[in-house]
Amino acid sequence: MRFYVMLGACLALVACQEATVAEKPAESCGAEEMAHLMGLQRSQLENIAFTQPHRILGPGDPMTMDYRGDRVNFALNDSGAVVRIYCG
C-alpha cells in the first residue's frame, strides 16, 4: 500500500512540473560576416588566422555534435570548396 501512495505522489509531482523548451543559443560566431569566404578551398582557409573557434568540415569528416554558438563551421563540397558557413 505504501508503495502505491509513494508512486502516486511521484506521478503528481511529475505532472505538475512545467515543460521547459531549451532555447538554441544566439548565434554569435559571425558567420554572416564571413560570406566573402564562400568558394575558398580548404588550403586557403587553413592559412587564415581566425580569432574565434572554428572547424573545417569536408564530406564524411567526423565531427562532434556539441553546439557552440561562438564556433564557426565551414562545410566543404567534394572538391574542397566552402559551400556553407554557419555557427555551431
Coordinates of C-alpha atoms in Angstrom, one line a residue:
M1 CA 0.0 0.0 0.0
R2 CA 2.8 2.4 0.9
F3 CA 4.4 1.8 -2.5
Y4 CA 1.2 3.0 -4.3
V5 CA 1.0 6.1 -2.2
M6 CA 4.6 7.0 -3.0
L7 CA 4.1 6.2 -6.7
G8 CA 1.0 8.4 -6.8
A9 CA 2.9 11.3 -5.1
C10 CA 5.8 11.0 -7.6
L11 CA 3.4 10.9 -10.5
A12 CA 1.6 14.0 -9.2
L13 CA 4.9 15.9 -8.8
V14 CA 6.0 15.0 -12.4
A15 CA 2.6 16.1 -13.7
C16 CA 2.9 19.5 -12.0
Q17 CA 6.3 20.3 -13.5
E18 CA 6.3 22.8 -16.3
A19 CA 7.8 21.6 -19.5
T20 CA 10.7 23.8 -20.5
V21 CA 12.0 24.1 -24.0
A22 CA 15.7 24.5 -24.4
E23 CA 16.4 27.6 -26.4
K24 CA 19.1 27.5 -29.0
P25 CA 21.8 29.9 -28.1
A26 CA 22.1 33.1 -30.1
E27 CA 24.5 32.8 -32.9
S28 CA 27.5 34.9 -32.2
C29 CA 30.2 33.4 -34.3
G30 CA 29.9 36.0 -37.1
A31 CA 29.2 33.5 -39.9
E32 CA 27.1 36.1 -41.7
E33 CA 30.2 38.4 -41.9
M34 CA 32.3 35.6 -43.4
A35 CA 30.1 35.2 -46.5
H36 CA 33.0 36.5 -48.6
L37 CA 34.9 33.3 -47.8
M38 CA 32.4 31.2 -49.8
G39 CA 34.1 29.2 -52.5
L40 CA 37.5 29.2 -51.0
Q41 CA 39.5 26.0 -50.9
R42 CA 40.5 24.2 -47.6
S43 CA 44.1 25.2 -48.0
Q44 CA 43.1 28.9 -48.3
L45 CA 41.0 28.6 -45.1
E46 CA 43.8 26.9 -43.2
N47 CA 46.0 29.9 -43.9
I48 CA 43.6 32.4 -42.3
A49 CA 44.3 33.3 -38.6
F50 CA 40.7 33.2 -37.2
T51 CA 40.2 34.8 -33.8
Q52 CA 37.4 32.6 -32.7
P53 CA 36.9 28.8 -32.6
H54 CA 36.3 27.3 -36.0
R55 CA 36.4 24.0 -37.8
I56 CA 36.6 23.0 -41.4
L57 CA 34.4 20.0 -42.4
G58 CA 34.7 18.1 -45.6
P59 CA 32.2 15.5 -46.8
G60 CA 32.4 12.5 -44.5
D61 CA 34.7 14.2 -41.9
P62 CA 34.0 13.1 -38.4
M63 CA 32.6 15.9 -36.2
T64 CA 31.3 16.3 -32.6
M65 CA 27.6 17.0 -32.2
D66 CA 28.1 19.6 -29.5
Y67 CA 26.7 23.1 -30.2
R68 CA 28.9 26.1 -29.6
G69 CA 27.4 29.4 -30.7
D70 CA 30.9 31.0 -30.8
R71 CA 32.3 28.5 -33.2
V72 CA 32.1 29.0 -37.0
N73 CA 31.9 25.9 -39.2
F74 CA 33.0 25.8 -42.8
A75 CA 31.3 23.0 -44.8
L76 CA 33.2 21.9 -47.9
N77 CA 32.0 20.1 -51.0
D78 CA 33.7 17.1 -52.7
S79 CA 36.1 19.5 -54.5
G80 CA 37.1 21.1 -51.2
A81 CA 35.4 24.4 -51.7
V82 CA 33.4 26.2 -49.0
V83 CA 29.7 25.8 -49.7
R84 CA 28.2 26.7 -46.3
I85 CA 29.3 28.8 -43.3
Y86 CA 27.4 28.5 -40.1
C87 CA 27.6 28.7 -36.3
G88 CA 27.6 25.7 -34.1

